[in-house]
Structure formats: C-alpha cells, structure tokens
mmCIF file of C-alpha atoms in Angstrom:
data_model
loop_
_atom_site.group_PDB
_atom_site.id
_atom_site.type_symbol
_atom_site.label_atom_id
_atom_site.label_comp_id
_atom_site.label_asym_id
_atom_site.label_seq_id
_atom_site.Cartn_x
_atom_site.Cartn_y
_atom_site.Cartn_z
ATOM 1 C CA UNK A 20 0.000 0.000 0.000
ATOM 2 C CA UNK A 21 2.810 2.394 0.873
ATOM 3 C CA UNK A 22 4.464 1.712 -2.515
ATOM 4 C CA UNK A 23 1.169 2.440 -4.280
ATOM 5 C CA UNK A 24 0.847 5.839 -2.601
ATOM 6 C CA UNK A 25 4.457 6.673 -3.366
ATOM 7 C CA UNK A 26 3.974 5.798 -7.028
ATOM 8 C CA UNK A 27 0.830 7.910 -7.195
ATOM 9 C CA UNK A 28 2.611 10.847 -5.576
ATOM 10 C CA UNK A 29 5.471 10.540 -8.040
ATOM 11 C CA UNK A 30 3.054 10.501 -10.965
ATOM 12 C CA UNK A 31 1.287 13.630 -9.693
ATOM 13 C CA UNK A 32 4.613 15.387 -9.138
ATOM 14 C CA UNK A 33 5.746 14.515 -12.641
ATOM 15 C CA UNK A 34 2.501 15.813 -14.138
ATOM 16 C CA UNK A 35 2.795 19.077 -12.202
ATOM 17 C CA UNK A 36 6.417 19.515 -13.265
ATOM 18 C CA UNK A 37 5.567 19.116 -16.963
ATOM 19 C CA UNK A 38 2.606 21.462 -16.631
ATOM 20 C CA UNK A 39 4.471 24.161 -14.759
ATOM 21 C CA UNK A 40 7.812 24.169 -16.562
ATOM 22 C CA UNK A 41 6.495 23.786 -20.092
ATOM 23 C CA UNK A 42 9.540 21.931 -21.419
ATOM 24 C CA UNK A 43 7.977 20.505 -24.544
ATOM 25 C CA UNK A 44 8.971 21.333 -28.095
ATOM 26 C CA UNK A 45 5.769 22.909 -29.360
ATOM 27 C CA UNK A 46 4.859 26.596 -29.645
ATOM 28 C CA UNK A 47 3.520 28.925 -26.989
ATOM 29 C CA UNK A 48 3.574 27.713 -23.383
ATOM 30 C CA UNK A 49 5.631 24.644 -24.329
ATOM 31 C CA UNK A 50 8.611 26.640 -25.571
ATOM 32 C CA UNK A 51 12.066 25.502 -24.528
ATOM 33 C CA UNK A 52 14.264 28.391 -23.433
ATOM 34 C CA UNK A 53 17.984 27.931 -23.822
ATOM 35 C CA UNK A 54 20.264 29.875 -21.504
ATOM 36 C CA UNK A 55 23.564 31.151 -22.937
ATOM 37 C CA UNK A 56 26.267 32.992 -20.998
ATOM 38 C CA UNK A 57 28.676 34.743 -23.369
ATOM 39 C CA UNK A 58 31.699 37.028 -23.261
ATOM 40 C CA UNK A 59 31.738 40.595 -24.539
ATOM 41 C CA UNK A 60 34.029 41.348 -27.491
ATOM 42 C CA UNK A 61 32.878 44.905 -28.054
ATOM 43 C CA UNK A 62 34.882 48.019 -27.211
ATOM 44 C CA UNK A 63 31.781 50.161 -26.581
ATOM 45 C CA UNK A 64 28.086 49.745 -25.824
ATOM 46 C CA UNK A 65 26.958 50.247 -29.460
ATOM 47 C CA UNK A 66 29.041 47.323 -30.703
ATOM 48 C CA UNK A 67 28.843 45.150 -27.593
ATOM 49 C CA UNK A 68 28.306 41.430 -28.067
ATOM 50 C CA UNK A 69 24.847 41.629 -26.477
ATOM 51 C CA UNK A 70 23.635 43.329 -29.669
ATOM 52 C CA UNK A 71 25.110 40.581 -31.833
ATOM 53 C CA UNK A 72 23.560 37.785 -29.788
ATOM 54 C CA UNK A 73 20.149 39.442 -29.491
ATOM 55 C CA UNK A 74 19.941 39.803 -33.271
ATOM 56 C CA UNK A 75 21.171 36.248 -33.815
ATOM 57 C CA UNK A 76 18.712 34.825 -31.281
ATOM 58 C CA UNK A 77 15.765 36.608 -32.917
ATOM 59 C CA UNK A 78 16.741 35.285 -36.338
ATOM 60 C CA UNK A 79 17.046 31.757 -34.952
ATOM 61 C CA UNK A 80 13.720 31.918 -33.103
ATOM 62 C CA UNK A 81 11.914 32.994 -36.268
ATOM 63 C CA UNK A 82 13.153 29.842 -38.011
ATOM 64 C CA UNK A 83 12.637 27.559 -35.016
ATOM 65 C CA UNK A 84 9.274 28.120 -33.321
ATOM 66 C CA UNK A 85 9.247 26.520 -29.900
ATOM 67 C CA UNK A 86 12.866 27.331 -29.034
ATOM 68 C CA UNK A 87 13.754 30.575 -27.285
ATOM 69 C CA UNK A 88 17.298 31.747 -26.588
ATOM 70 C CA UNK A 89 18.076 33.920 -23.574
ATOM 71 C CA UNK A 90 21.601 35.403 -23.728
ATOM 72 C CA UNK A 91 23.468 37.192 -20.950
ATOM 73 C CA UNK A 92 26.760 38.852 -21.891
ATOM 74 C CA UNK A 93 29.480 39.592 -19.339
ATOM 75 C CA UNK A 94 32.892 41.222 -19.552
ATOM 76 C CA UNK A 95 35.925 38.966 -19.844
ATOM 77 C CA UNK A 96 36.750 39.945 -16.278
ATOM 78 C CA UNK A 97 33.531 38.342 -15.002
ATOM 79 C CA UNK A 98 32.273 35.768 -17.498
ATOM 80 C CA UNK A 99 34.321 32.722 -16.488
ATOM 81 C CA UNK A 100 33.587 33.320 -12.818
ATOM 82 C CA UNK A 101 29.859 33.718 -13.550
ATOM 83 C CA UNK A 102 29.666 30.349 -15.288
ATOM 84 C CA UNK A 103 31.710 28.725 -12.530
ATOM 85 C CA UNK A 104 29.287 30.048 -9.904
ATOM 86 C CA UNK A 105 26.211 28.888 -11.815
ATOM 87 C CA UNK A 106 27.628 25.388 -12.251
ATOM 88 C CA UNK A 107 28.663 25.214 -8.603
ATOM 89 C CA UNK A 108 25.155 26.253 -7.503
ATOM 90 C CA UNK A 109 23.555 23.570 -9.654
ATOM 91 C CA UNK A 110 22.201 25.967 -12.282
ATOM 92 C CA UNK A 111 24.506 25.383 -15.237
ATOM 93 C CA UNK A 112 23.514 27.273 -18.385
ATOM 94 C CA UNK A 113 22.696 25.284 -21.487
ATOM 95 C CA UNK A 114 25.575 27.000 -23.276
ATOM 96 C CA UNK A 115 28.632 28.972 -22.232
ATOM 97 C CA UNK A 116 31.023 30.910 -24.441
ATOM 98 C CA UNK A 117 34.069 31.469 -22.243
ATOM 99 C CA UNK A 118 37.825 30.934 -21.999
ATOM 100 C CA UNK A 119 38.268 27.285 -20.966
ATOM 101 C CA UNK A 120 36.367 24.022 -21.158
ATOM 102 C CA UNK A 121 38.649 21.243 -19.845
ATOM 103 C CA UNK A 122 37.611 21.355 -16.171
ATOM 104 C CA UNK A 123 33.962 20.888 -17.088
ATOM 105 C CA UNK A 124 34.761 18.151 -19.612
ATOM 106 C CA UNK A 125 36.863 16.288 -17.052
ATOM 107 C CA UNK A 126 33.930 16.271 -14.631
ATOM 108 C CA UNK A 127 31.571 14.846 -17.261
ATOM 109 C CA UNK A 128 29.409 17.979 -17.318
ATOM 110 C CA UNK A 129 29.557 18.685 -21.055
ATOM 111 C CA UNK A 130 28.077 17.121 -24.171
ATOM 112 C CA UNK A 131 30.687 16.011 -26.673
ATOM 113 C CA UNK A 132 30.444 17.943 -29.920
ATOM 114 C CA UNK A 133 29.472 14.892 -31.976
ATOM 115 C CA UNK A 134 26.352 14.533 -29.798
ATOM 116 C CA UNK A 135 25.234 18.082 -30.576
ATOM 117 C CA UNK A 136 25.825 19.328 -34.099
ATOM 118 C CA UNK A 137 25.519 17.816 -37.550
ATOM 119 C CA UNK A 138 28.457 16.001 -39.092
ATOM 120 C CA UNK A 139 28.973 18.851 -41.556
ATOM 121 C CA UNK A 140 29.051 21.498 -38.816
ATOM 122 C CA UNK A 141 31.677 19.574 -36.858
ATOM 123 C CA UNK A 142 33.715 18.885 -39.991
ATOM 124 C CA UNK A 143 33.730 22.599 -40.859
ATOM 125 C CA UNK A 144 35.762 23.615 -37.798
ATOM 126 C CA UNK A 145 39.323 24.565 -38.700
ATOM 127 C CA UNK A 146 41.251 21.350 -37.906
ATOM 128 C CA UNK A 147 43.853 22.956 -35.627
ATOM 129 C CA UNK A 148 41.073 24.593 -33.618
ATOM 130 C CA UNK A 149 38.977 21.433 -33.428
ATOM 131 C CA UNK A 150 41.995 19.547 -32.097
ATOM 132 C CA UNK A 151 42.632 22.257 -29.513
ATOM 133 C CA UNK A 152 39.059 21.689 -28.302
ATOM 134 C CA UNK A 153 39.654 18.033 -27.449
ATOM 135 C CA UNK A 154 39.876 16.534 -23.974
ATOM 136 C CA UNK A 155 41.261 12.998 -24.041
ATOM 137 C CA UNK A 156 40.828 12.980 -27.832
ATOM 138 C CA UNK A 157 37.113 13.816 -27.714
ATOM 139 C CA UNK A 158 35.987 17.292 -28.752
ATOM 140 C CA UNK A 159 34.029 19.154 -26.096
ATOM 141 C CA UNK A 160 35.142 22.716 -26.851
ATOM 142 C CA UNK A 161 33.851 24.427 -29.981
ATOM 143 C CA UNK A 162 36.104 27.312 -31.044
ATOM 144 C CA UNK A 163 34.430 30.698 -30.996
ATOM 145 C CA UNK A 164 36.550 33.604 -32.069
ATOM 146 C CA UNK A 165 40.199 33.022 -32.895
ATOM 147 C CA UNK A 166 43.326 35.031 -33.543
ATOM 148 C CA UNK A 167 46.991 34.613 -34.325
ATOM 149 C CA UNK A 168 49.849 36.968 -33.517
ATOM 150 C CA UNK A 169 52.147 39.049 -35.706
ATOM 151 C CA UNK A 170 54.693 41.748 -34.990
ATOM 152 C CA UNK A 171 53.301 45.251 -35.563
ATOM 153 C CA UNK A 172 55.617 48.152 -36.355
ATOM 154 C CA UNK A 173 55.034 51.865 -36.812
ATOM 155 C CA UNK A 174 56.183 52.745 -40.332
ATOM 156 C CA UNK A 175 56.567 56.469 -39.615
ATOM 157 C CA UNK A 176 58.749 55.889 -36.542
ATOM 158 C CA UNK A 177 60.827 53.327 -38.431
ATOM 159 C CA UNK A 178 61.397 55.756 -41.288
ATOM 160 C CA UNK A 179 62.368 58.584 -38.932
ATOM 161 C CA UNK A 180 64.894 56.253 -37.253
ATOM 162 C CA UNK A 181 66.375 55.236 -40.599
ATOM 163 C CA UNK A 182 65.061 51.663 -40.445
ATOM 164 C CA UNK A 183 64.275 50.429 -43.955
ATOM 165 C CA UNK A 184 62.736 47.008 -43.245
ATOM 166 C CA UNK A 185 60.957 45.260 -40.360
ATOM 167 C CA UNK A 186 62.917 42.889 -38.091
ATOM 168 C CA UNK A 187 63.229 39.183 -38.864
ATOM 169 C CA UNK A 188 65.324 38.050 -35.881
ATOM 170 C CA UNK A 189 65.993 38.922 -32.235
ATOM 171 C CA UNK A 190 69.189 40.733 -33.234
ATOM 172 C CA UNK A 191 67.133 42.854 -35.631
ATOM 173 C CA UNK A 192 64.662 43.677 -32.873
ATOM 174 C CA UNK A 193 67.426 44.817 -30.524
ATOM 175 C CA UNK A 194 69.173 46.820 -33.270
ATOM 176 C CA UNK A 195 65.990 48.538 -34.424
ATOM 177 C CA UNK A 196 64.908 49.238 -30.848
ATOM 178 C CA UNK A 197 68.236 50.975 -30.188
ATOM 179 C CA UNK A 198 67.688 53.215 -33.210
ATOM 180 C CA UNK A 199 64.148 54.010 -32.085
ATOM 181 C CA UNK A 200 65.358 54.801 -28.569
ATOM 182 C CA UNK A 201 68.017 57.132 -29.956
ATOM 183 C CA UNK A 202 65.265 58.898 -31.899
ATOM 184 C CA UNK A 203 63.321 59.506 -28.675
ATOM 185 C CA UNK A 204 60.560 56.898 -29.047
ATOM 186 C CA UNK A 205 58.954 56.308 -25.626
ATOM 187 C CA UNK A 206 58.605 52.556 -25.990
ATOM 188 C CA UNK A 207 60.846 51.171 -28.733
ATOM 189 C CA UNK A 208 59.516 47.659 -28.079
ATOM 190 C CA UNK A 209 56.423 47.294 -25.896
ATOM 191 C CA UNK A 210 56.657 44.140 -23.778
ATOM 192 C CA UNK A 211 53.362 43.703 -21.883
ATOM 193 C CA UNK A 212 54.134 41.252 -19.079
ATOM 194 C CA UNK A 213 51.699 42.883 -16.675
ATOM 195 C CA UNK A 214 48.943 40.749 -15.130
ATOM 196 C CA UNK A 215 46.333 41.242 -17.871
ATOM 197 C CA UNK A 216 47.612 38.788 -20.491
ATOM 198 C CA UNK A 217 51.112 37.739 -19.439
ATOM 199 C CA UNK A 218 50.492 34.140 -20.468
ATOM 200 C CA UNK A 219 50.066 35.244 -24.106
ATOM 201 C CA UNK A 220 53.205 37.392 -24.369
ATOM 202 C CA UNK A 221 55.124 34.641 -22.574
ATOM 203 C CA UNK A 222 54.010 32.000 -25.051
ATOM 204 C CA UNK A 223 54.932 34.159 -28.024
ATOM 205 C CA UNK A 224 58.518 34.497 -26.811
ATOM 206 C CA UNK A 225 58.680 30.793 -26.002
ATOM 207 C CA UNK A 226 57.639 29.941 -29.554
ATOM 208 C CA UNK A 227 59.976 32.481 -31.088
ATOM 209 C CA UNK A 228 62.851 30.778 -29.282
ATOM 210 C CA UNK A 229 61.866 27.298 -30.433
ATOM 211 C CA UNK A 230 60.172 26.292 -27.173
ATOM 212 C CA UNK A 231 56.630 26.372 -25.805
ATOM 213 C CA UNK A 232 54.518 25.506 -22.796
ATOM 214 C CA UNK A 233 54.331 21.807 -23.713
ATOM 215 C CA UNK A 234 55.991 19.227 -25.936
ATOM 216 C CA UNK A 235 54.383 17.171 -28.708
ATOM 217 C CA UNK A 236 52.745 14.763 -26.238
ATOM 218 C CA UNK A 237 51.355 17.486 -23.971
ATOM 219 C CA UNK A 238 53.935 17.381 -21.170
ATOM 220 C CA UNK A 239 54.842 20.759 -19.687
ATOM 221 C CA UNK A 240 58.281 22.009 -20.781
ATOM 222 C CA UNK A 241 58.161 25.429 -19.153
ATOM 223 C CA UNK A 242 61.783 25.408 -17.980
ATOM 224 C CA UNK A 243 63.233 24.017 -21.224
ATOM 225 C CA UNK A 244 66.611 25.385 -22.359
ATOM 226 C CA UNK A 245 64.892 27.172 -25.251
ATOM 227 C CA UNK A 246 62.489 28.988 -22.925
ATOM 228 C CA UNK A 247 65.219 29.914 -20.456
ATOM 229 C CA UNK A 248 67.335 31.302 -23.313
ATOM 230 C CA UNK A 249 64.430 33.415 -24.597
ATOM 231 C CA UNK A 250 63.775 35.102 -21.267
ATOM 232 C CA UNK A 251 67.434 35.620 -20.489
ATOM 233 C CA UNK A 252 67.691 37.411 -23.831
ATOM 234 C CA UNK A 253 64.695 39.587 -22.995
ATOM 235 C CA UNK A 254 66.151 40.460 -19.593
ATOM 236 C CA UNK A 255 69.674 41.219 -20.792
ATOM 237 C CA UNK A 256 69.304 42.503 -24.359
ATOM 238 C CA UNK A 257 65.934 44.233 -24.347
ATOM 239 C CA UNK A 258 64.745 45.173 -20.860
ATOM 240 C CA UNK A 259 68.242 45.569 -19.405
ATOM 241 C CA UNK A 260 69.221 48.029 -22.129
ATOM 242 C CA UNK A 261 66.161 50.204 -21.608
ATOM 243 C CA UNK A 262 64.558 49.263 -24.908
ATOM 244 C CA UNK A 263 61.060 48.585 -23.524
ATOM 245 C CA UNK A 264 60.594 52.099 -22.154
ATOM 246 C CA UNK A 265 58.736 50.947 -19.044
ATOM 247 C CA UNK A 266 58.907 48.037 -16.620
ATOM 248 C CA UNK A 267 57.268 45.099 -18.462
ATOM 249 C CA UNK A 268 55.759 43.844 -15.199
ATOM 250 C CA UNK A 269 53.697 47.044 -15.004
ATOM 251 C CA UNK A 270 52.591 47.136 -18.644
ATOM 252 C CA UNK A 271 49.309 45.479 -19.618
ATOM 253 C CA UNK A 272 48.395 44.532 -23.165
ATOM 254 C CA UNK A 273 45.556 47.066 -23.291
ATOM 255 C CA UNK A 274 47.943 49.894 -22.399
ATOM 256 C CA UNK A 275 50.554 48.642 -24.893
ATOM 257 C CA UNK A 276 47.957 48.623 -27.667
ATOM 258 C CA UNK A 277 46.794 52.097 -26.698
ATOM 259 C CA UNK A 278 50.407 53.297 -26.749
ATOM 260 C CA UNK A 279 50.852 51.916 -30.258
ATOM 261 C CA UNK A 280 47.664 53.626 -31.425
ATOM 262 C CA UNK A 281 48.928 56.889 -29.890
ATOM 263 C CA UNK A 282 52.220 56.659 -31.787
ATOM 264 C CA UNK A 283 54.380 56.057 -28.691
ATOM 265 C CA UNK A 284 55.380 52.460 -29.485
ATOM 266 C CA UNK A 285 57.752 51.385 -32.218
ATOM 267 C CA UNK A 286 57.079 47.626 -32.194
ATOM 268 C CA UNK A 287 55.006 45.054 -30.326
ATOM 269 C CA UNK A 288 53.366 41.683 -30.762
ATOM 270 C CA UNK A 289 49.676 42.051 -31.532
ATOM 271 C CA UNK A 290 46.489 40.411 -32.782
ATOM 272 C CA UNK A 291 44.030 41.500 -35.494
ATOM 273 C CA UNK A 292 41.960 43.798 -33.272
ATOM 274 C CA UNK A 293 44.947 46.155 -32.997
ATOM 275 C CA UNK A 294 44.593 46.960 -36.702
ATOM 276 C CA UNK A 295 41.260 48.683 -36.184
ATOM 277 C CA UNK A 296 42.514 50.483 -33.086
ATOM 278 C CA UNK A 297 45.640 51.781 -34.849
ATOM 279 C CA UNK A 298 43.802 52.750 -38.021
ATOM 280 C CA UNK A 299 41.272 54.759 -36.001
ATOM 281 C CA UNK A 300 44.137 56.953 -34.773
ATOM 282 C CA UNK A 301 45.707 57.278 -38.235
ATOM 283 C CA UNK A 302 48.756 55.113 -37.522
ATOM 284 C CA UNK A 303 50.550 53.834 -40.633
ATOM 285 C CA UNK A 304 51.593 50.360 -39.549
ATOM 286 C CA UNK A 305 52.867 47.106 -40.986
ATOM 287 C CA UNK A 306 52.821 43.516 -39.721
ATOM 288 C CA UNK A 307 55.211 40.600 -40.191
ATOM 289 C CA UNK A 308 55.494 37.085 -38.833
ATOM 290 C CA UNK A 309 57.055 36.921 -35.379
ATOM 291 C CA UNK A 310 60.857 37.062 -35.517
ATOM 292 C CA UNK A 311 62.740 34.171 -33.951
ATOM 293 C CA UNK A 312 66.181 33.856 -32.399
ATOM 294 C CA UNK A 313 67.880 33.476 -35.789
ATOM 295 C CA UNK A 314 65.069 34.077 -38.265
ATOM 296 C CA UNK A 315 61.322 33.487 -38.469
ATOM 297 C CA UNK A 316 59.782 31.953 -35.330
ATOM 298 C CA UNK A 317 59.009 28.228 -35.487
ATOM 299 C CA UNK A 318 55.308 28.979 -35.058
ATOM 300 C CA UNK A 319 52.906 31.717 -34.141
ATOM 301 C CA UNK A 320 50.592 31.636 -31.182
ATOM 302 C CA UNK A 321 46.936 30.988 -31.824
ATOM 303 C CA UNK A 322 44.209 31.873 -29.360
ATOM 304 C CA UNK A 323 40.669 30.579 -29.346
ATOM 305 C CA UNK A 324 37.765 31.076 -26.994
ATOM 306 C CA UNK A 325 35.329 28.245 -26.469
ATOM 307 C CA UNK A 326 31.672 27.422 -26.759
ATOM 308 C CA UNK A 327 30.457 24.468 -24.691
ATOM 309 C CA UNK A 328 27.130 22.823 -23.897
ATOM 310 C CA UNK A 329 26.221 21.587 -20.429
ATOM 311 C CA UNK A 330 24.225 18.404 -19.908
ATOM 312 C CA UNK A 331 22.313 19.563 -16.855
ATOM 313 C CA UNK A 332 19.407 21.209 -18.662
ATOM 314 C CA UNK A 333 18.865 18.192 -20.896
ATOM 315 C CA UNK A 334 18.145 20.247 -24.027
ATOM 316 C CA UNK A 335 20.598 18.447 -26.280
ATOM 317 C CA UNK A 336 18.478 18.510 -29.452
ATOM 318 C CA UNK A 337 17.530 22.178 -29.109
ATOM 319 C CA UNK A 338 21.099 23.184 -28.279
ATOM 320 C CA UNK A 339 22.317 21.321 -31.339
ATOM 321 C CA UNK A 340 19.894 23.165 -33.608
ATOM 322 C CA UNK A 341 21.019 26.494 -32.222
ATOM 323 C CA UNK A 342 24.716 25.649 -32.621
ATOM 324 C CA UNK A 343 24.215 24.580 -36.236
ATOM 325 C CA UNK A 344 22.731 28.028 -36.798
ATOM 326 C CA UNK A 345 25.480 29.848 -34.879
ATOM 327 C CA UNK A 346 28.192 28.129 -36.910
ATOM 328 C CA UNK A 347 26.710 28.725 -40.347
ATOM 329 C CA UNK A 348 29.154 30.390 -42.751
ATOM 330 C CA UNK A 349 27.170 33.611 -42.808
ATOM 331 C CA UNK A 350 27.065 34.002 -39.042
ATOM 332 C CA UNK A 351 30.700 33.042 -38.425
ATOM 333 C CA UNK A 352 31.896 35.496 -41.069
ATOM 334 C CA UNK A 353 29.681 38.260 -39.687
ATOM 335 C CA UNK A 354 30.914 37.839 -36.118
ATOM 336 C CA UNK A 355 34.559 37.688 -37.170
ATOM 337 C CA UNK A 356 34.333 40.795 -39.327
ATOM 338 C CA UNK A 357 32.468 42.741 -36.647
ATOM 339 C CA UNK A 358 34.961 42.075 -33.856
ATOM 340 C CA UNK A 359 38.278 41.818 -35.693
ATOM 341 C CA UNK A 360 38.683 38.082 -35.160
ATOM 342 C CA UNK A 361 39.501 35.148 -37.408
ATOM 343 C CA UNK A 362 36.778 32.729 -38.542
ATOM 344 C CA UNK A 363 36.825 29.349 -36.797
ATOM 345 C CA UNK A 364 35.379 27.359 -39.702
ATOM 346 C CA UNK A 365 36.903 26.483 -43.062
ATOM 347 C CA UNK A 366 34.020 27.850 -45.211
ATOM 348 C CA UNK A 367 34.061 31.234 -43.458
ATOM 349 C CA UNK A 368 37.870 31.357 -43.619
ATOM 350 C CA UNK A 369 37.806 30.697 -47.353
ATOM 351 C CA UNK A 370 35.221 33.422 -47.821
ATOM 352 C CA UNK A 371 37.372 35.916 -45.892
ATOM 353 C CA UNK A 372 40.493 35.003 -47.874
ATOM 354 C CA UNK A 373 38.605 35.556 -51.124
ATOM 355 C CA UNK A 374 37.353 38.997 -50.072
ATOM 356 C CA UNK A 375 39.719 41.951 -50.615
ATOM 357 C CA UNK A 376 37.815 43.810 -47.921
ATOM 358 C CA UNK A 377 39.641 41.600 -45.421
ATOM 359 C CA UNK A 378 43.074 41.821 -47.079
ATOM 360 C CA UNK A 379 44.782 42.949 -43.869
ATOM 361 C CA UNK A 380 43.460 39.854 -42.097
ATOM 362 C CA UNK A 381 44.940 37.454 -44.623
ATOM 363 C CA UNK A 382 48.397 37.325 -43.042
ATOM 364 C CA UNK A 383 46.870 36.389 -39.689
ATOM 365 C CA UNK A 384 44.460 33.920 -41.250
ATOM 366 C CA UNK A 385 47.123 32.124 -43.281
ATOM 367 C CA UNK A 386 48.953 31.369 -40.024
ATOM 368 C CA UNK A 387 45.961 29.805 -38.286
ATOM 369 C CA UNK A 388 46.298 26.266 -39.668
ATOM 370 C CA UNK A 389 49.767 25.848 -38.162
ATOM 371 C CA UNK A 390 49.353 27.965 -35.039
ATOM 372 C CA UNK A 391 50.050 26.588 -31.574
ATOM 373 C CA UNK A 392 47.501 27.104 -28.811
ATOM 374 C CA UNK A 393 47.442 27.258 -25.053
ATOM 375 C CA UNK A 394 47.238 23.764 -23.520
ATOM 376 C CA UNK A 395 43.570 24.418 -22.763
ATOM 377 C CA UNK A 396 42.854 20.676 -22.830
ATOM 378 C CA UNK A 397 44.766 20.304 -19.552
ATOM 379 C CA UNK A 398 42.767 20.810 -16.355
ATOM 380 C CA UNK A 399 45.909 22.303 -14.796
ATOM 381 C CA UNK A 400 46.143 25.093 -17.369
ATOM 382 C CA UNK A 401 44.051 27.719 -15.504
ATOM 383 C CA UNK A 402 46.395 27.399 -12.509
ATOM 384 C CA UNK A 403 49.508 27.594 -14.671
ATOM 385 C CA UNK A 404 48.154 30.605 -16.554
ATOM 386 C CA UNK A 405 47.467 32.349 -13.250
ATOM 387 C CA UNK A 406 50.978 31.513 -12.006
ATOM 388 C CA UNK A 407 52.585 32.834 -15.189
ATOM 389 C CA UNK A 408 50.635 36.080 -14.818
ATOM 390 C CA UNK A 409 51.902 36.474 -11.277
ATOM 391 C CA UNK A 410 55.586 35.744 -11.928
ATOM 392 C CA UNK A 411 56.855 36.301 -15.465
ATOM 393 C CA UNK A 412 56.917 40.089 -15.450
ATOM 394 C CA UNK A 413 59.371 40.254 -12.555
ATOM 395 C CA UNK A 414 61.508 37.523 -14.121
ATOM 396 C CA UNK A 415 62.902 39.935 -16.725
ATOM 397 C CA UNK A 416 63.326 42.857 -14.313
ATOM 398 C CA UNK A 417 66.632 44.101 -12.847
ATOM 399 C CA UNK A 418 66.561 41.548 -10.027
ATOM 400 C CA UNK A 419 64.799 38.857 -12.017
ATOM 401 C CA UNK A 420 65.972 35.290 -12.477
ATOM 402 C CA UNK A 421 64.327 33.834 -15.605
ATOM 403 C CA UNK A 422 65.717 30.341 -15.049
ATOM 404 C CA UNK A 423 64.571 30.238 -11.430
ATOM 405 C CA UNK A 424 61.102 31.568 -12.194
ATOM 406 C CA UNK A 425 60.543 29.134 -15.079
ATOM 407 C CA UNK A 426 61.672 26.239 -12.857
ATOM 408 C CA UNK A 427 59.257 27.324 -10.113
ATOM 409 C CA UNK A 428 56.386 27.386 -12.600
ATOM 410 C CA UNK A 429 57.460 24.010 -13.998
ATOM 411 C CA UNK A 430 57.359 22.520 -10.492
ATOM 412 C CA UNK A 431 53.857 23.924 -9.981
ATOM 413 C CA UNK A 432 52.798 22.422 -13.306
ATOM 414 C CA UNK A 433 54.253 19.007 -12.512
ATOM 415 C CA UNK A 434 52.498 18.931 -9.135
ATOM 416 C CA UNK A 435 49.177 19.999 -10.663
ATOM 417 C CA UNK A 436 49.430 17.380 -13.411
ATOM 418 C CA UNK A 437 50.245 14.654 -10.900
ATOM 419 C CA UNK A 438 47.221 15.602 -8.794
ATOM 420 C CA UNK A 439 44.974 15.441 -11.870
ATOM 421 C CA UNK A 440 46.019 11.893 -12.794
#
C-alpha cells in the first residue's frame, strides 16, 4: 500500500512539473528556453556582443518556433567566474562561451560535440582549432573567435629612425629598438608582461625561441633550455638596455595597444583587433610574422575562446539546432568581421580570404592552420596561466631570475598534473 501511494505521488509530481515548466517542443507555453552565458568582445556599448547575440537569437527563433534563446553577456573579467558560480550552484547554463572548457569536460558535465551538431558542422571547424578543443581525444570545446599573432611596427617611426625594413630576428629587434630609442621613441619595443595577459606574451617568446609551454605529447616544458634562453635574452638585451621604455611587469596589453595607437610604441606583438585600433588613430603600420632567435619563429601563437554545452538542462536537441545556426558560414563570417577576429570554420575562412575587404586579415588567417595554442585541454592550465601572470613580469626585471622563475612554474605544473592523474 505504501508503494502504491508513493507511485501515485510521483506521478502527480511529474505531471505538475511538466505542466508548470512547459519543457515541450511545441509553440507557446511549451517553448524551450535555452540559456547562454557569453563574453563581450565589443569596445563600446553600441558594438557590444549583447547586440550581436540578441539579433542572432531573434533570427534563430523565427526559423525555429518553440525554441527561445536567452543570452546574458558579461565582460571577460567576469564571465568565467559567472559560469563557474552557476555550475557550482547547480544551475549550469545550457551554453557557455568562455575561456576554458577542460575542467567541465573532465567532470563529465559537457556534451561532446558529436552529440550536438551535424556532421557537416563539426567537420567545418578549422582542424587545428577542433583539435585544440579536445579533452582525451574527444571534442568538447567548440572554437568561438580566434586570432593569431604578428609583430606590428610603426612605419613612420621606423622611417624617422632610418630603419628600412621590419625585423626578422631577435638581433634585428634589438638593433631597431636601439635606433628608435636614440630617436626619442617612448617605448621602442612594448613588452606587456603585466597581469592582464602575461600568459600570451610569454608564449609568443617561447615559440619564437623554439620552445613552448608543452611538448608534442602534452607534457609541460616550461623550464626548457629554449624557454630559459628566450627570457634571459629579454632580460639582458631588451629590458636591461632600456629598450622597452617601461617596466614590463607594469605594462598590460591594453595599455601597450593604446600606446601603439597613440604613436608612442615602435614595435610590439599584436592580434588582429589592434589593426582597427591603430587605423582609427591614423597610424601607418605594418605587420610581419614573429621574428625568432635566428630568423622566423618556429610557429605563431593561436588563441581561441570556447563554446560548450552543459548536460544539466537536458536540451541536447535544441542546443544542437542552435549551434548549427550559430556556426553557419554567414554568421561566423559576420561575427569575425564585426569584432576583428579570425573565422573558426573552413568555409568562413575561405570566404574571408577571397574577399579583398579583409586583405589585412589574410596574413593572420594564413597562419591559423599551423598555429600553436594554449594547452587548454589540460585541467591544470588555468592554474599555470594564473601563475605565469603572477611571476613572469618580474623575471625579466633588474633583479629577475628567468631560469629560477621558469623552474618554479614548472614545479607547480608538474604537481598539478600529478594531482589530476
């Protein structure tokens, strides 16, 4: 008798839940509402990402009656933390477009990409980006917004200093920076190792010296001889000779970019968004592939942000429909063009390469296939990134010890990896 009453109560509860939540797939009261938390790529309210997503959601809803999309956009300072809090409180969004996916994948909280989108949508992702979105060889992270890095130089300042061609090696950088300094340029080479994006500038110099954060099998190699050599060179031949203008540990990327746009920086490593910023201030600039120790760097750094889908809400089919729409060629190309980013799918990339309107993007885009990315598939990466931000700026300062700092970070990485096994 007790079992009968329990079964009846469960049936009533189930009926009430269906009635009250309206989680069917039909129109009206049975609409499914998908929750998306996304990052803001805009540099002002008029071109903020909320506008992009609102327009995209309306277009999707018109084609898919019964599915609503509610998007909340947060700054990059807050978005990862917001998603983390929602997941921790048991209210994971259906979708999140943030900076890292591996922790959630490792905990079994995400749908794999093959369970969400059509075969053609998954196949369209740029292969290097799709691979970077894999955790234990299964793709959970869908790239959303990508960039590569090139060296920017101010043509006017170069000409005034008597420099006739951009640098192609570290020796060239040091030589040209000396000429710029002698000409009175405030920051001959801007080296942003402040806390904002230290992990990016660090990786670029690692790659230019033939090193990197990890080896070919994903093991951390932070204190490799190549990396130590790169940061000793920065300390002794660039920072130590006053060629960065300011203490790198106190210079953030945003300020370095602003300095370049104001005409106070001779050279720096930058991504496509800097082109728009510099052009708006009338700066005549050029870009070249990153110089290496003795010639072109072995690789450029690629950066991708990630879209992921959480299982908790159970809206796999509806999420998949929305993602197929998000990653259509038209929408990927529109987002990339609007925010100065590189397309993350092959069809949109081909369209951008064929369009002279995007000619200045072509150098960045041609590097994407062979770019190297943060080890975002490692659950230890957020900790290592945070540690790099805290330590690398001081490593190239007057009292810095690049070898010691890189070894300390390597030890932290080894411990974190061992704990994750």
